Amino acid sequence: MSVRSARYNLLLLRNPKGLTVIPEERDAWAFLDAAGIKSSRQQRAVIDLVRGLKNAQLWSKMKAIYPFVGGTATTHKFNLKDARDADAAYRLQFNGGYTHSSNGILPNGSNGYASTFLNENTSMTLNDQHMSIYSRTDSDSGILRCDMGVLKEGDRESSIFPKYNNVFYPRIHATNSGIANTTNSLGYFISNRKSSTEIRAFQNNSLKQITNASVSKSDGIVYISAHSFSNSGNNNTPFFYSNRQLAFATIGDGLTDTDATNLYNIVQRFQTSLGRQV
Amino acid sequence: MILSQIPVTELVNYCAKLTPEQADSLRGQVFLQDSYFNPIQDIEDNWIISAQEVAYCANPEFLWIKDLPMIPFVPKPAPPLFGGEA
């Protein structure tokens, strides 16, 4: 009997009602096995996360989900949506200085970033995209720090700058002037677009609406903890290194307001179950 | 100054200085499982890696970085926000 089968059977035994395990939980076990996560608390949190995303019809809207569970680069690199250890599965590659812990990934703000290997131009749809990050660090200091982003010169960008001079910049397929909103960079930030005319972004389930015309996707790789930039002299060069600790991140299709609320609630419950909510 | 002389709380303010040849030899190499070197240039165009890369390096091929000189980290100025604020 394989380890995976043994765990699957164990889950059956743990089921308090003695019912058949929901088949969708196999996605959670695929991730847990790939990452080698043995902690029952972390296993339960991931299973509950997958169950919540599927019940809320969010699972199919995701291209990449990074739960940052397990405390090492090896456990943090896996994409919950596709747990293969391959660039094509959008498995992360950590570069430069990071500190990995049970609270997530902490870049050093000078040369640490993670490549998703996800090219926005080929993997995403214009006017139908979101990016999200869960930040456990409150930082600004008037320094541009990006927690997820991509731009090729001549195209338009998609990014999350949670707080720069007290402004949140949520960008998808365009630039915009940002939202003077924020007193801190803590919690769950979503850059989101479902139309060609507006961005509907969120900080901790608070809607930030901007009238903003989309222009184009970027032919580049999405980075986490930095912003990739490409032109004639740069090929996905990282800029705007972040020093914020992240405990979750996603890339996927555009979200309705209801989707965003559901996602916030699911992610906050996930963080609370791991004792790292902010 | 080398890494062991820097208090842990100050590590983020320091980096290890490399020659251009050393930077080339480290670029894209693994320093710890699933963690890759990322040499960059500081404000004076010195090639550097972070104190974390030095501290966490467990690749026997690159343990010589533990003896690199550590210097204060001063980044290049960031470019303006892409697309301005309009």
Coordinates of C-alpha atoms in Angstrom, one line a residue:
Chain A
M1 CA 0.0 0.0 0.0
S2 CA 1.4 3.4 -0.9
V3 CA 1.9 6.1 1.6
R4 CA -0.7 8.2 -0.1
S5 CA -3.2 5.3 0.0
A6 CA -2.4 4.8 3.6
R7 CA -3.1 8.4 4.4
Y8 CA -6.3 8.3 2.4
N9 CA -7.5 5.3 4.4
L10 CA -6.5 7.0 7.6
L11 CA -8.6 10.0 6.6
L12 CA -11.5 7.6 6.0
L13 CA -11.1 6.3 9.6
R14 CA -11.0 9.8 10.9
N15 CA -14.2 10.8 9.2
P16 CA -16.5 11.2 12.2
K17 CA -19.6 10.2 10.3
G18 CA -17.9 7.2 8.6
L19 CA -18.9 8.6 5.2
T20 CA -16.8 8.2 2.1
V21 CA -14.1 10.8 1.8
I22 CA -15.0 13.6 -0.6
P23 CA -13.0 12.9 -3.7
E24 CA -11.9 16.5 -4.1
E25 CA -9.8 16.1 -1.0
R26 CA -7.4 14.1 -3.1
D27 CA -6.1 17.4 -4.4
A28 CA -5.1 18.4 -0.8
W29 CA -3.4 15.1 -0.3
A30 CA -1.5 15.4 -3.5
F31 CA -0.1 18.7 -2.3
L32 CA 0.6 17.4 1.2
D33 CA 2.4 14.4 -0.1
A34 CA 4.4 16.4 -2.6
A35 CA 5.5 18.9 0.1
G36 CA 6.1 16.2 2.7
I37 CA 3.9 17.9 5.3
K38 CA 3.4 15.5 8.2
S39 CA 1.8 17.8 10.8
S40 CA -1.8 16.8 11.4
R41 CA -2.7 20.5 12.2
Q42 CA -1.3 21.6 8.9
Q43 CA -2.9 18.7 7.0
R44 CA -6.3 19.6 8.5
A45 CA -5.8 23.3 7.6
V46 CA -5.0 22.5 3.9
I47 CA -7.8 20.0 3.6
D48 CA -10.2 22.6 5.0
L49 CA -8.8 25.2 2.6
V50 CA -9.3 23.0 -0.4
R51 CA -12.8 22.0 0.7
G52 CA -13.7 25.7 1.2
L53 CA -12.4 26.8 -2.1
K54 CA -14.3 24.0 -3.9
N55 CA -17.5 24.6 -2.0
A56 CA -17.4 28.3 -2.9
Q57 CA -16.7 27.6 -6.6
L58 CA -13.3 29.3 -6.3
W59 CA -11.1 26.3 -7.0
S60 CA -11.7 26.3 -10.8
K61 CA -10.9 30.0 -11.0
M62 CA -7.4 29.5 -9.6
K63 CA -4.2 29.0 -11.7
A64 CA -1.9 29.0 -8.7
I65 CA -2.4 28.8 -4.9
Y66 CA 0.5 29.1 -2.6
P67 CA -0.4 28.2 1.0
F68 CA 3.2 28.6 2.4
V69 CA 2.8 25.8 4.9
G70 CA 5.5 23.6 6.4
G71 CA 8.2 26.1 7.2
T72 CA 10.9 25.4 4.5
A73 CA 11.6 26.5 1.0
T74 CA 10.8 22.9 -0.1
T75 CA 7.3 22.9 1.4
H76 CA 6.6 26.5 0.4
K77 CA 7.4 26.1 -3.2
F78 CA 4.5 23.9 -4.2
N79 CA 1.3 25.1 -6.0
L80 CA -1.7 23.6 -4.3
K81 CA -3.6 23.6 -7.6
D82 CA -1.0 21.5 -9.4
A83 CA 1.5 19.9 -7.0
R84 CA 4.0 18.6 -9.5
D85 CA 7.6 19.7 -8.9
A86 CA 7.8 21.4 -12.3
D87 CA 8.0 24.9 -13.8
A88 CA 5.0 24.1 -15.9
A89 CA 3.0 23.5 -12.7
Y90 CA 3.9 27.0 -11.5
R91 CA 6.0 25.6 -8.7
L92 CA 8.0 28.5 -7.2
Q93 CA 11.7 29.0 -7.4
F94 CA 13.1 31.0 -4.4
N95 CA 16.0 33.3 -5.3
G96 CA 18.2 35.4 -2.9
G97 CA 17.5 36.0 0.7
Y98 CA 14.4 34.5 2.3
T99 CA 13.7 33.3 5.8
H100 CA 11.2 30.4 5.8
S101 CA 9.2 29.6 8.9
S102 CA 5.8 28.3 10.1
N103 CA 4.5 31.9 9.5
G104 CA 5.3 31.9 5.8
I105 CA 8.0 33.4 3.5
L106 CA 10.0 36.4 4.7
P107 CA 12.1 38.1 1.9
N108 CA 14.9 40.3 2.9
G109 CA 13.8 43.4 0.9
S110 CA 17.1 43.5 -1.0
N111 CA 17.4 40.5 -3.4
G112 CA 14.8 37.9 -2.4
Y113 CA 12.1 37.0 -4.8
A114 CA 10.2 33.9 -6.1
S115 CA 9.5 33.1 -9.8
T116 CA 6.1 31.6 -10.4
F117 CA 7.1 30.6 -14.0
L118 CA 3.6 31.8 -15.0
N119 CA 3.6 34.0 -18.1
E120 CA 0.7 36.4 -17.8
N121 CA 0.3 36.8 -21.6
T122 CA 0.0 33.1 -22.3
S123 CA -1.7 31.9 -19.1
M124 CA -4.3 34.6 -18.3
T125 CA -7.2 36.2 -20.0
L126 CA -7.5 40.0 -20.6
N127 CA -10.1 41.6 -18.2
D128 CA -10.5 38.5 -16.2
Q129 CA -7.7 38.1 -13.7
H130 CA -6.9 38.5 -10.0
M131 CA -3.7 38.3 -7.9
S132 CA -3.7 38.1 -4.1
I133 CA -1.3 38.1 -1.2
Y134 CA -1.7 37.7 2.6
S135 CA 0.8 40.1 4.3
R136 CA 1.9 39.7 7.9
T137 CA 4.2 42.7 7.8
D138 CA 3.3 46.4 8.2
S139 CA 5.9 48.3 6.2
D140 CA 6.0 51.4 4.0
S141 CA 8.8 53.9 4.8
G142 CA 8.2 55.6 1.4
I143 CA 10.0 52.7 -0.4
L144 CA 8.4 51.0 -3.3
R145 CA 8.0 47.4 -2.4
C146 CA 5.9 45.0 -4.6
D147 CA 4.6 41.7 -3.3
M148 CA 3.5 40.4 -6.7
G149 CA 3.9 41.8 -10.2
V150 CA 4.8 41.6 -13.9
L151 CA 5.4 44.2 -16.6
K152 CA 6.9 44.1 -20.1
E153 CA 7.8 47.5 -21.6
G154 CA 5.1 48.4 -24.1
D155 CA 2.5 46.3 -22.3
R156 CA 0.7 47.2 -19.1
E157 CA 1.3 45.8 -15.7
S158 CA -0.4 43.6 -13.1
S159 CA 0.8 44.0 -9.6
I160 CA 0.1 44.4 -5.9
F161 CA 1.8 47.3 -4.1
P162 CA 0.0 47.1 -0.7
K163 CA 1.3 50.3 0.7
Y164 CA 3.5 53.0 -0.7
N165 CA 3.2 56.5 0.9
N166 CA -0.1 55.3 2.4
V167 CA -1.5 54.3 -1.0
F168 CA -2.5 50.8 -2.2
Y169 CA -1.8 50.2 -5.9
P170 CA -3.9 47.3 -7.3
R171 CA -3.1 47.0 -11.0
I172 CA -4.4 44.5 -13.5
H173 CA -3.6 44.9 -17.2
A174 CA -3.1 48.7 -16.8
T175 CA -1.6 51.4 -14.6
N176 CA -3.6 53.4 -12.2
S177 CA -3.2 56.1 -9.6
G178 CA -3.8 53.8 -6.7
I179 CA -6.1 54.2 -3.7
A180 CA -5.3 56.5 -0.8
N181 CA -6.7 54.1 1.7
T182 CA -4.5 52.4 3.9
T183 CA -3.0 52.8 7.3
N184 CA -1.1 49.5 7.2
S185 CA 0.0 46.8 4.9
L186 CA -1.4 43.9 7.0
G187 CA -3.9 41.3 5.8
Y188 CA -5.3 40.1 2.6
F189 CA -4.9 42.2 -0.6
I190 CA -6.5 41.4 -3.9
S191 CA -5.8 43.1 -7.2
N192 CA -8.8 42.2 -9.4
R193 CA -10.4 42.9 -12.8
K194 CA -13.5 41.5 -14.4
S195 CA -14.2 44.2 -16.9
S196 CA -12.3 46.5 -19.3
T197 CA -13.4 49.6 -17.4
E198 CA -12.8 49.1 -13.7
I199 CA -10.6 47.5 -11.1
R200 CA -12.4 46.1 -8.0
A201 CA -9.7 45.5 -5.5
F202 CA -9.9 44.5 -1.8
Q203 CA -8.0 44.9 1.4
N204 CA -9.4 42.6 4.1
N205 CA -12.7 42.3 2.4
S206 CA -13.1 46.1 2.0
L207 CA -13.9 47.0 -1.7
K208 CA -11.7 49.5 -3.4
Q209 CA -13.2 50.4 -6.8
I210 CA -11.3 52.3 -9.4
T211 CA -12.6 53.4 -12.8
N212 CA -9.7 52.3 -15.0
A213 CA -9.4 51.2 -18.6
S214 CA -7.5 48.0 -19.3
V215 CA -4.8 48.0 -22.0
S216 CA -3.0 44.7 -22.3
K217 CA -1.6 41.8 -20.5
S218 CA 2.2 41.6 -20.0
D219 CA 4.4 39.1 -21.8
G220 CA 6.5 38.3 -18.7
I221 CA 6.7 36.0 -15.7
V222 CA 4.8 36.9 -12.5
Y223 CA 7.1 37.3 -9.5
I224 CA 6.3 37.1 -5.8
S225 CA 8.1 39.4 -3.3
A226 CA 9.2 41.6 -6.2
H227 CA 8.1 42.9 -9.6
S228 CA 9.4 41.4 -12.9
F229 CA 10.3 43.8 -15.7
S230 CA 11.3 43.1 -19.2
N231 CA 12.5 45.3 -22.1
S232 CA 15.3 45.2 -24.6
G233 CA 17.9 45.2 -21.8
N234 CA 16.1 43.2 -19.1
N235 CA 14.5 39.8 -19.3
N236 CA 12.2 39.4 -16.3
T237 CA 14.5 41.4 -14.1
P238 CA 13.3 41.7 -10.5
F239 CA 12.6 45.3 -9.1
F240 CA 10.9 46.7 -6.0
Y241 CA 12.0 43.9 -3.7
S242 CA 9.6 43.5 -0.7
N243 CA 10.4 42.9 2.9
R244 CA 6.8 41.7 3.8
Q245 CA 6.2 38.3 5.2
L246 CA 3.6 36.5 3.1
A247 CA 1.4 33.6 4.4
F248 CA -0.7 33.0 1.2
A249 CA -0.9 34.0 -2.4
T250 CA -3.0 33.2 -5.5
I251 CA -3.2 34.0 -9.2
G252 CA -6.4 33.3 -11.1
D253 CA -9.4 34.4 -13.0
G254 CA -11.3 37.6 -12.1
L255 CA -13.5 37.5 -9.0
T256 CA -17.0 38.7 -8.3
D257 CA -17.5 40.7 -5.1
T258 CA -19.1 37.6 -3.6
D259 CA -16.1 35.5 -4.7
A260 CA -13.8 38.0 -3.0
T261 CA -15.7 37.9 0.2
N262 CA -15.8 34.1 0.2
L263 CA -12.1 34.0 -0.6
Y264 CA -11.2 36.4 2.2
N265 CA -13.3 34.3 4.7
I266 CA -11.7 31.1 3.6
V267 CA -8.1 32.5 3.7
Q268 CA -8.7 34.1 7.1
R269 CA -10.0 30.8 8.5
F270 CA -7.0 29.0 7.1
Q271 CA -4.6 31.5 8.7
T272 CA -6.5 31.3 12.0
S273 CA -6.3 27.5 12.0
L274 CA -2.5 27.8 11.7
G275 CA -2.3 30.5 14.4
R276 CA -0.8 33.2 12.1
Q277 CA -3.8 35.4 11.2
V278 CA -3.3 39.2 11.3
Chain B
M1 CA 34.2 41.9 9.0
I2 CA 32.8 38.4 8.3
L3 CA 29.4 37.0 8.9
S4 CA 30.0 35.6 12.3
Q5 CA 30.9 39.0 13.6
I6 CA 27.5 40.5 12.7
P7 CA 24.6 40.3 15.3
V8 CA 21.7 38.3 13.9
T9 CA 19.4 41.4 14.2
E10 CA 21.7 43.4 12.0
L11 CA 22.1 40.8 9.2
V12 CA 19.5 42.5 7.0
N13 CA 21.7 45.6 6.9
Y14 CA 24.8 43.8 5.6
C15 CA 25.8 41.9 2.4
A16 CA 28.7 39.9 1.2
K17 CA 31.0 41.5 -1.5
L18 CA 31.8 39.4 -4.5
T19 CA 34.1 39.8 -7.5
P20 CA 32.3 39.7 -10.9
E21 CA 33.8 36.3 -11.4
Q22 CA 32.4 35.0 -8.1
A23 CA 29.0 36.5 -8.9
D24 CA 29.0 34.6 -12.2
S25 CA 29.9 31.4 -10.5
L26 CA 27.1 31.7 -8.0
R27 CA 24.3 33.0 -10.2
G28 CA 21.4 30.4 -10.4
Q29 CA 23.2 27.9 -8.2
V30 CA 21.6 26.3 -5.1
F31 CA 22.8 27.4 -1.7
L32 CA 20.2 25.5 0.3
Q33 CA 17.6 23.0 -0.9
D34 CA 15.2 24.8 -3.3
S35 CA 16.9 28.2 -2.7
Y36 CA 19.1 29.8 -5.3
F37 CA 21.8 32.5 -5.2
N38 CA 20.8 35.9 -6.6
P39 CA 23.8 38.2 -7.0
I40 CA 22.9 41.9 -7.5
Q41 CA 24.8 45.2 -7.6
D42 CA 24.7 47.8 -4.9
I43 CA 24.7 51.5 -5.2
E44 CA 28.5 51.5 -6.0
D45 CA 28.1 48.6 -8.5
N46 CA 29.7 46.1 -6.2
W47 CA 28.5 42.6 -6.8
I48 CA 26.9 41.3 -3.6
I49 CA 24.8 38.6 -2.1
S50 CA 22.6 38.9 1.0
A51 CA 23.7 37.9 4.5
Q52 CA 20.9 35.3 4.5
E53 CA 22.5 33.5 1.5
V54 CA 25.8 33.4 3.3
A55 CA 24.3 32.3 6.6
Y56 CA 22.0 29.6 5.2
C57 CA 24.4 28.2 2.5
A58 CA 24.8 24.5 3.0
N59 CA 26.1 23.6 -0.4
P60 CA 29.6 22.2 0.1
E61 CA 30.7 23.6 -3.3
F62 CA 30.1 27.2 -2.1
L63 CA 31.1 27.2 1.6
W64 CA 33.9 29.6 0.7
I65 CA 31.3 32.4 0.8
K66 CA 31.3 32.1 4.6
D67 CA 34.7 33.9 4.5
L68 CA 33.6 36.8 2.2
P69 CA 34.0 40.3 3.5
M70 CA 30.7 41.7 4.7
I71 CA 29.8 45.4 3.9
P72 CA 26.8 47.6 4.7
F73 CA 24.0 47.1 2.2
V74 CA 23.2 50.3 0.3
P75 CA 20.7 49.5 -2.6
K76 CA 20.6 51.2 -5.9
P77 CA 17.7 53.8 -6.0
A78 CA 14.5 52.2 -7.1
P79 CA 13.0 53.3 -10.4
P80 CA 9.8 55.4 -10.3
L81 CA 6.5 53.6 -10.0
F82 CA 5.9 52.0 -13.5
G83 CA 3.5 54.1 -15.4
G84 CA 3.6 56.9 -12.9
E85 CA 0.6 57.6 -10.8
A86 CA -1.8 58.7 -13.5

